[in-house]
Amino acid sequence: MSAAIIAVAAACGPAPAPAVDNSTTVTTAPTTRTPRIVDDSGRPDITFDPCLDLPDDVMTAAGYDAAHKEFADMPMGSYTFLACYYRGTVQIPGVLARYDLNVMAGNVSLDEELKKNGQFATEITINGRPALREIGTNGDNECTYVLETNFGIVLFNRLYHKDHTGPVPLDEWCAGLDDFVTAVEPLLKA
């Protein structure tokens, strides 16, 4: 009889918890991430991170060393830049040239950039996006493409390290950079 009482008491007690099958749980990554750095300037947050949003395979195929890219954050108080530095070698027919590339995303406007470097800048479009081409902004052998985004601008600044004496012809400073910038422009997502 005592076994029957125990069985009835067990039946009246709390039911055991149902088994949970964790094998079907799916976790999705957030579609946006917090920027590496933000400022209190009232300017938009930078939603493109050059070191994270330019795929390594794309940069490697373009001749840059994505395995050794260098992150840089530049909070300037009234604006901010997120930067990524790449070293690389690009082949130009008839000349072996070494190029380094800085890609910087900043929350300043294209108009501000034009006012700052207007003497070096030509207004252009890249895939329909307003842009600037700046030649020699900081010195010889340097070419910069500046593309407008919804948070500000993305700059592609390339420096040609010449491998010969004498000047590098001006038309070689930007050689091939326009094709590269046109190819990666859709990755800006902004």
PDB file of C-alpha atoms in Angstrom:
ATOM      1  CA  MET A   1       0.000   0.000   0.000  1.00  0.00           C
ATOM      2  CA  SER A   2       2.797   2.355   0.757  1.00  0.00           C
ATOM      3  CA  ALA A   3       4.038   1.925  -2.801  1.00  0.00           C
ATOM      4  CA  ALA A   4       0.587   2.965  -4.082  1.00  0.00           C
ATOM      5  CA  ILE A   5       0.625   6.094  -1.880  1.00  0.00           C
ATOM      6  CA  ILE A   6       4.073   7.043  -3.151  1.00  0.00           C
ATOM      7  CA  ALA A   7       2.922   6.538  -6.742  1.00  0.00           C
ATOM      8  CA  VAL A   8      -0.179   8.727  -6.187  1.00  0.00           C
ATOM      9  CA  ALA A   9       1.895  11.402  -4.400  1.00  0.00           C
ATOM     10  CA  ALA A  10       4.390  11.438  -7.234  1.00  0.00           C
ATOM     11  CA  ALA A  11       1.578  11.797  -9.753  1.00  0.00           C
ATOM     12  CA  CYS A  12       0.182  14.794  -7.856  1.00  0.00           C
ATOM     13  CA  GLY A  13       3.529  16.559  -7.608  1.00  0.00           C
ATOM     14  CA  PRO A  14       4.924  18.983 -10.173  1.00  0.00           C
ATOM     15  CA  ALA A  15       5.403  17.599 -13.631  1.00  0.00           C
ATOM     16  CA  PRO A  16       8.974  17.217 -14.780  1.00  0.00           C
ATOM     17  CA  ALA A  17      10.257  20.052 -17.008  1.00  0.00           C
ATOM     18  CA  PRO A  18      10.055  19.271 -20.701  1.00  0.00           C
ATOM     19  CA  ALA A  19      13.348  18.509 -22.369  1.00  0.00           C
ATOM     20  CA  VAL A  20      14.863  21.435 -24.265  1.00  0.00           C
ATOM     21  CA  ASP A  21      16.423  20.756 -27.646  1.00  0.00           C
ATOM     22  CA  ASN A  22      19.249  23.308 -28.028  1.00  0.00           C
ATOM     23  CA  SER A  23      20.427  21.830 -31.295  1.00  0.00           C
ATOM     24  CA  THR A  24      17.916  23.903 -33.281  1.00  0.00           C
ATOM     25  CA  THR A  25      18.711  27.285 -31.679  1.00  0.00           C
ATOM     26  CA  VAL A  26      19.915  29.743 -34.303  1.00  0.00           C
ATOM     27  CA  THR A  27      21.817  32.877 -33.346  1.00  0.00           C
ATOM     28  CA  THR A  28      22.102  35.606 -35.943  1.00  0.00           C
ATOM     29  CA  ALA A  29      24.730  38.323 -35.957  1.00  0.00           C
ATOM     30  CA  PRO A  30      23.528  41.894 -35.686  1.00  0.00           C
ATOM     31  CA  THR A  31      23.199  43.673 -39.016  1.00  0.00           C
ATOM     32  CA  THR A  32      25.017  46.743 -37.714  1.00  0.00           C
ATOM     33  CA  ARG A  33      27.889  47.074 -35.315  1.00  0.00           C
ATOM     34  CA  THR A  34      28.956  49.798 -32.965  1.00  0.00           C
ATOM     35  CA  PRO A  35      31.636  51.971 -34.590  1.00  0.00           C
ATOM     36  CA  ARG A  36      35.152  51.559 -33.160  1.00  0.00           C
ATOM     37  CA  ILE A  37      35.040  55.174 -32.080  1.00  0.00           C
ATOM     38  CA  VAL A  38      32.361  57.813 -31.779  1.00  0.00           C
ATOM     39  CA  ASP A  39      32.537  61.486 -30.964  1.00  0.00           C
ATOM     40  CA  ASP A  40      30.191  63.965 -29.343  1.00  0.00           C
ATOM     41  CA  SER A  41      30.344  66.439 -32.225  1.00  0.00           C
ATOM     42  CA  GLY A  42      26.752  65.894 -33.321  1.00  0.00           C
ATOM     43  CA  ARG A  43      28.043  64.519 -36.636  1.00  0.00           C
ATOM     44  CA  PRO A  44      26.809  61.134 -37.888  1.00  0.00           C
ATOM     45  CA  ASP A  45      28.431  57.937 -36.609  1.00  0.00           C
ATOM     46  CA  ILE A  46      30.804  56.369 -39.123  1.00  0.00           C
ATOM     47  CA  THR A  47      29.116  53.225 -40.417  1.00  0.00           C
ATOM     48  CA  PHE A  48      31.941  51.984 -42.671  1.00  0.00           C
ATOM     49  CA  ASP A  49      35.111  50.576 -41.120  1.00  0.00           C
ATOM     50  CA  PRO A  50      37.886  50.270 -43.730  1.00  0.00           C
ATOM     51  CA  CYS A  51      39.721  47.468 -41.921  1.00  0.00           C
ATOM     52  CA  LEU A  52      36.568  45.419 -41.324  1.00  0.00           C
ATOM     53  CA  ASP A  53      34.361  46.218 -44.336  1.00  0.00           C
ATOM     54  CA  LEU A  54      36.912  45.835 -47.147  1.00  0.00           C
ATOM     55  CA  PRO A  55      37.273  42.051 -47.518  1.00  0.00           C
ATOM     56  CA  ASP A  56      40.805  40.741 -47.166  1.00  0.00           C
ATOM     57  CA  ASP A  57      40.509  38.676 -50.358  1.00  0.00           C
ATOM     58  CA  VAL A  58      39.546  41.794 -52.341  1.00  0.00           C
ATOM     59  CA  MET A  59      42.485  43.765 -50.941  1.00  0.00           C
ATOM     60  CA  THR A  60      44.899  40.892 -51.540  1.00  0.00           C
ATOM     61  CA  ALA A  61      43.688  40.507 -55.134  1.00  0.00           C
ATOM     62  CA  ALA A  62      44.296  44.241 -55.615  1.00  0.00           C
ATOM     63  CA  GLY A  63      47.922  43.777 -54.536  1.00  0.00           C
ATOM     64  CA  TYR A  64      47.767  44.901 -50.896  1.00  0.00           C
ATOM     65  CA  ASP A  65      48.920  42.956 -47.845  1.00  0.00           C
ATOM     66  CA  ALA A  66      45.619  42.462 -45.996  1.00  0.00           C
ATOM     67  CA  ALA A  67      47.244  40.059 -43.545  1.00  0.00           C
ATOM     68  CA  HIS A  68      49.211  42.952 -42.049  1.00  0.00           C
ATOM     69  CA  LYS A  69      46.725  45.825 -42.264  1.00  0.00           C
ATOM     70  CA  GLU A  70      46.997  48.435 -39.540  1.00  0.00           C
ATOM     71  CA  PHE A  71      43.992  49.905 -37.732  1.00  0.00           C
ATOM     72  CA  ALA A  72      44.033  53.592 -36.771  1.00  0.00           C
ATOM     73  CA  ASP A  73      41.470  55.695 -34.930  1.00  0.00           C
ATOM     74  CA  MET A  74      41.609  59.455 -35.228  1.00  0.00           C
ATOM     75  CA  PRO A  75      39.245  61.282 -32.895  1.00  0.00           C
ATOM     76  CA  MET A  76      39.732  64.968 -33.683  1.00  0.00           C
ATOM     77  CA  GLY A  77      37.170  66.442 -31.300  1.00  0.00           C
ATOM     78  CA  SER A  78      34.817  68.005 -33.828  1.00  0.00           C
ATOM     79  CA  TYR A  79      35.066  65.061 -36.249  1.00  0.00           C
ATOM     80  CA  THR A  80      36.461  61.525 -36.393  1.00  0.00           C
ATOM     81  CA  PHE A  81      38.241  59.234 -38.857  1.00  0.00           C
ATOM     82  CA  LEU A  82      38.588  55.456 -38.831  1.00  0.00           C
ATOM     83  CA  ALA A  83      41.563  54.386 -40.914  1.00  0.00           C
ATOM     84  CA  CYS A  84      43.218  51.284 -42.251  1.00  0.00           C
ATOM     85  CA  TYR A  85      46.735  51.206 -43.672  1.00  0.00           C
ATOM     86  CA  TYR A  86      47.813  48.637 -46.283  1.00  0.00           C
ATOM     87  CA  ARG A  87      51.240  48.003 -47.753  1.00  0.00           C
ATOM     88  CA  GLY A  88      51.427  46.522 -51.183  1.00  0.00           C
ATOM     89  CA  THR A  89      52.933  46.136 -54.575  1.00  0.00           C
ATOM     90  CA  VAL A  90      50.975  46.715 -57.739  1.00  0.00           C
ATOM     91  CA  GLN A  91      52.279  45.876 -61.207  1.00  0.00           C
ATOM     92  CA  ILE A  92      51.978  48.564 -63.889  1.00  0.00           C
ATOM     93  CA  PRO A  93      53.002  47.436 -67.380  1.00  0.00           C
ATOM     94  CA  GLY A  94      56.655  48.276 -67.940  1.00  0.00           C
ATOM     95  CA  VAL A  95      57.211  49.484 -64.359  1.00  0.00           C
ATOM     96  CA  LEU A  96      57.232  47.684 -61.021  1.00  0.00           C
ATOM     97  CA  ALA A  97      55.854  50.195 -58.547  1.00  0.00           C
ATOM     98  CA  ARG A  98      55.271  49.851 -54.840  1.00  0.00           C
ATOM     99  CA  TYR A  99      52.174  51.515 -53.443  1.00  0.00           C
ATOM    100  CA  ASP A 100      50.924  51.990 -49.897  1.00  0.00           C
ATOM    101  CA  LEU A 101      47.235  52.669 -49.354  1.00  0.00           C
ATOM    102  CA  ASN A 102      45.410  54.443 -46.530  1.00  0.00           C
ATOM    103  CA  VAL A 103      41.646  54.084 -46.485  1.00  0.00           C
ATOM    104  CA  MET A 104      39.932  56.519 -44.137  1.00  0.00           C
ATOM    105  CA  ALA A 105      36.255  56.914 -43.282  1.00  0.00           C
ATOM    106  CA  GLY A 106      35.335  60.215 -41.678  1.00  0.00           C
ATOM    107  CA  ASN A 107      32.276  62.126 -40.607  1.00  0.00           C
ATOM    108  CA  VAL A 108      33.175  65.319 -42.475  1.00  0.00           C
ATOM    109  CA  SER A 109      31.327  66.341 -45.620  1.00  0.00           C
ATOM    110  CA  LEU A 110      32.546  66.247 -49.192  1.00  0.00           C
ATOM    111  CA  ASP A 111      32.072  70.039 -49.275  1.00  0.00           C
ATOM    112  CA  GLU A 112      34.392  70.419 -46.263  1.00  0.00           C
ATOM    113  CA  GLU A 113      37.003  68.280 -48.008  1.00  0.00           C
ATOM    114  CA  LEU A 114      36.658  70.337 -51.196  1.00  0.00           C
ATOM    115  CA  LYS A 115      37.120  73.586 -49.252  1.00  0.00           C
ATOM    116  CA  LYS A 116      40.201  72.149 -47.523  1.00  0.00           C
ATOM    117  CA  ASN A 117      41.914  70.727 -50.639  1.00  0.00           C
ATOM    118  CA  GLY A 118      40.183  72.511 -53.512  1.00  0.00           C
ATOM    119  CA  GLN A 119      43.457  73.553 -55.123  1.00  0.00           C
ATOM    120  CA  PHE A 120      44.331  69.860 -55.596  1.00  0.00           C
ATOM    121  CA  ALA A 121      40.828  68.481 -56.212  1.00  0.00           C
ATOM    122  CA  THR A 122      38.765  67.713 -59.292  1.00  0.00           C
ATOM    123  CA  GLU A 123      35.064  66.931 -58.837  1.00  0.00           C
ATOM    124  CA  ILE A 124      34.153  63.543 -60.363  1.00  0.00           C
ATOM    125  CA  THR A 125      31.659  60.720 -59.863  1.00  0.00           C
ATOM    126  CA  ILE A 126      32.390  57.075 -59.118  1.00  0.00           C
ATOM    127  CA  ASN A 127      29.514  54.744 -60.050  1.00  0.00           C
ATOM    128  CA  GLY A 128      27.177  57.745 -59.793  1.00  0.00           C
ATOM    129  CA  ARG A 129      28.485  58.722 -56.333  1.00  0.00           C
ATOM    130  CA  PRO A 130      29.835  62.300 -55.922  1.00  0.00           C
ATOM    131  CA  ALA A 131      33.593  62.196 -55.409  1.00  0.00           C
ATOM    132  CA  LEU A 132      36.859  64.106 -55.666  1.00  0.00           C
ATOM    133  CA  ARG A 133      40.222  63.185 -57.176  1.00  0.00           C
ATOM    134  CA  GLU A 134      43.058  64.916 -55.347  1.00  0.00           C
ATOM    135  CA  ILE A 135      46.525  64.751 -56.819  1.00  0.00           C
ATOM    136  CA  GLY A 136      49.530  65.727 -54.714  1.00  0.00           C
ATOM    137  CA  THR A 137      47.568  66.922 -51.679  1.00  0.00           C
ATOM    138  CA  ASN A 138      50.396  66.106 -49.263  1.00  0.00           C
ATOM    139  CA  GLY A 139      53.280  65.893 -51.712  1.00  0.00           C
ATOM    140  CA  ASP A 140      54.566  64.290 -54.866  1.00  0.00           C
ATOM    141  CA  ASN A 141      53.608  60.804 -56.010  1.00  0.00           C
ATOM    142  CA  GLU A 142      50.339  60.829 -54.066  1.00  0.00           C
ATOM    143  CA  CYS A 143      46.771  60.340 -55.299  1.00  0.00           C
ATOM    144  CA  THR A 144      43.546  60.429 -53.296  1.00  0.00           C
ATOM    145  CA  TYR A 145      39.969  59.568 -54.214  1.00  0.00           C
ATOM    146  CA  VAL A 146      37.325  60.940 -51.830  1.00  0.00           C
ATOM    147  CA  LEU A 147      33.811  59.447 -52.056  1.00  0.00           C
ATOM    148  CA  GLU A 148      30.713  60.933 -50.469  1.00  0.00           C
ATOM    149  CA  THR A 149      28.715  58.725 -48.065  1.00  0.00           C
ATOM    150  CA  ASN A 150      25.637  59.193 -45.895  1.00  0.00           C
ATOM    151  CA  PHE A 151      27.875  59.715 -42.829  1.00  0.00           C
ATOM    152  CA  GLY A 152      30.550  61.837 -44.537  1.00  0.00           C
ATOM    153  CA  ILE A 153      33.393  60.610 -46.761  1.00  0.00           C
ATOM    154  CA  VAL A 154      35.709  57.687 -47.471  1.00  0.00           C
ATOM    155  CA  LEU A 155      39.201  58.537 -48.719  1.00  0.00           C
ATOM    156  CA  PHE A 156      41.475  56.185 -50.663  1.00  0.00           C
ATOM    157  CA  ASN A 157      44.940  57.733 -50.375  1.00  0.00           C
ATOM    158  CA  ARG A 158      47.738  56.000 -52.283  1.00  0.00           C
ATOM    159  CA  LEU A 159      51.425  56.825 -52.164  1.00  0.00           C
ATOM    160  CA  TYR A 160      53.719  55.683 -54.966  1.00  0.00           C
ATOM    161  CA  HIS A 161      57.170  54.720 -53.658  1.00  0.00           C
ATOM    162  CA  LYS A 162      59.300  55.262 -56.717  1.00  0.00           C
ATOM    163  CA  ASP A 163      61.986  52.721 -57.511  1.00  0.00           C
ATOM    164  CA  HIS A 164      64.117  55.001 -59.679  1.00  0.00           C
ATOM    165  CA  THR A 165      65.793  58.378 -59.573  1.00  0.00           C
ATOM    166  CA  GLY A 166      64.098  61.406 -60.994  1.00  0.00           C
ATOM    167  CA  PRO A 167      60.450  62.410 -60.877  1.00  0.00           C
ATOM    168  CA  VAL A 168      57.509  60.119 -61.441  1.00  0.00           C
ATOM    169  CA  PRO A 169      55.311  61.386 -64.280  1.00  0.00           C
ATOM    170  CA  LEU A 170      52.117  62.948 -62.936  1.00  0.00           C
ATOM    171  CA  ASP A 171      49.928  60.578 -64.960  1.00  0.00           C
ATOM    172  CA  GLU A 172      51.379  57.613 -63.025  1.00  0.00           C
ATOM    173  CA  TRP A 173      50.414  58.946 -59.574  1.00  0.00           C
ATOM    174  CA  CYS A 174      46.807  57.744 -59.970  1.00  0.00           C
ATOM    175  CA  ALA A 175      47.413  54.941 -62.491  1.00  0.00           C
ATOM    176  CA  GLY A 176      44.992  52.084 -61.779  1.00  0.00           C
ATOM    177  CA  LEU A 177      43.587  53.658 -58.619  1.00  0.00           C
ATOM    178  CA  ASP A 178      40.414  54.803 -60.381  1.00  0.00           C
ATOM    179  CA  ASP A 179      39.665  51.195 -61.438  1.00  0.00           C
ATOM    180  CA  PHE A 180      40.269  49.925 -57.894  1.00  0.00           C
ATOM    181  CA  VAL A 181      38.052  52.596 -56.284  1.00  0.00           C
ATOM    182  CA  THR A 182      35.304  51.969 -58.848  1.00  0.00           C
ATOM    183  CA  ALA A 183      35.435  48.229 -58.047  1.00  0.00           C
ATOM    184  CA  VAL A 184      35.231  48.643 -54.251  1.00  0.00           C
ATOM    185  CA  GLU A 185      32.723  51.538 -54.208  1.00  0.00           C
ATOM    186  CA  PRO A 186      29.698  49.192 -53.856  1.00  0.00           C
ATOM    187  CA  LEU A 187      31.219  47.903 -50.579  1.00  0.00           C
ATOM    188  CA  LEU A 188      30.799  51.313 -48.925  1.00  0.00           C
ATOM    189  CA  LYS A 189      27.074  50.579 -48.310  1.00  0.00           C
ATOM    190  CA  ALA A 190      26.567  54.190 -47.379  1.00  0.00           C
TER     191      ALA A 190
END
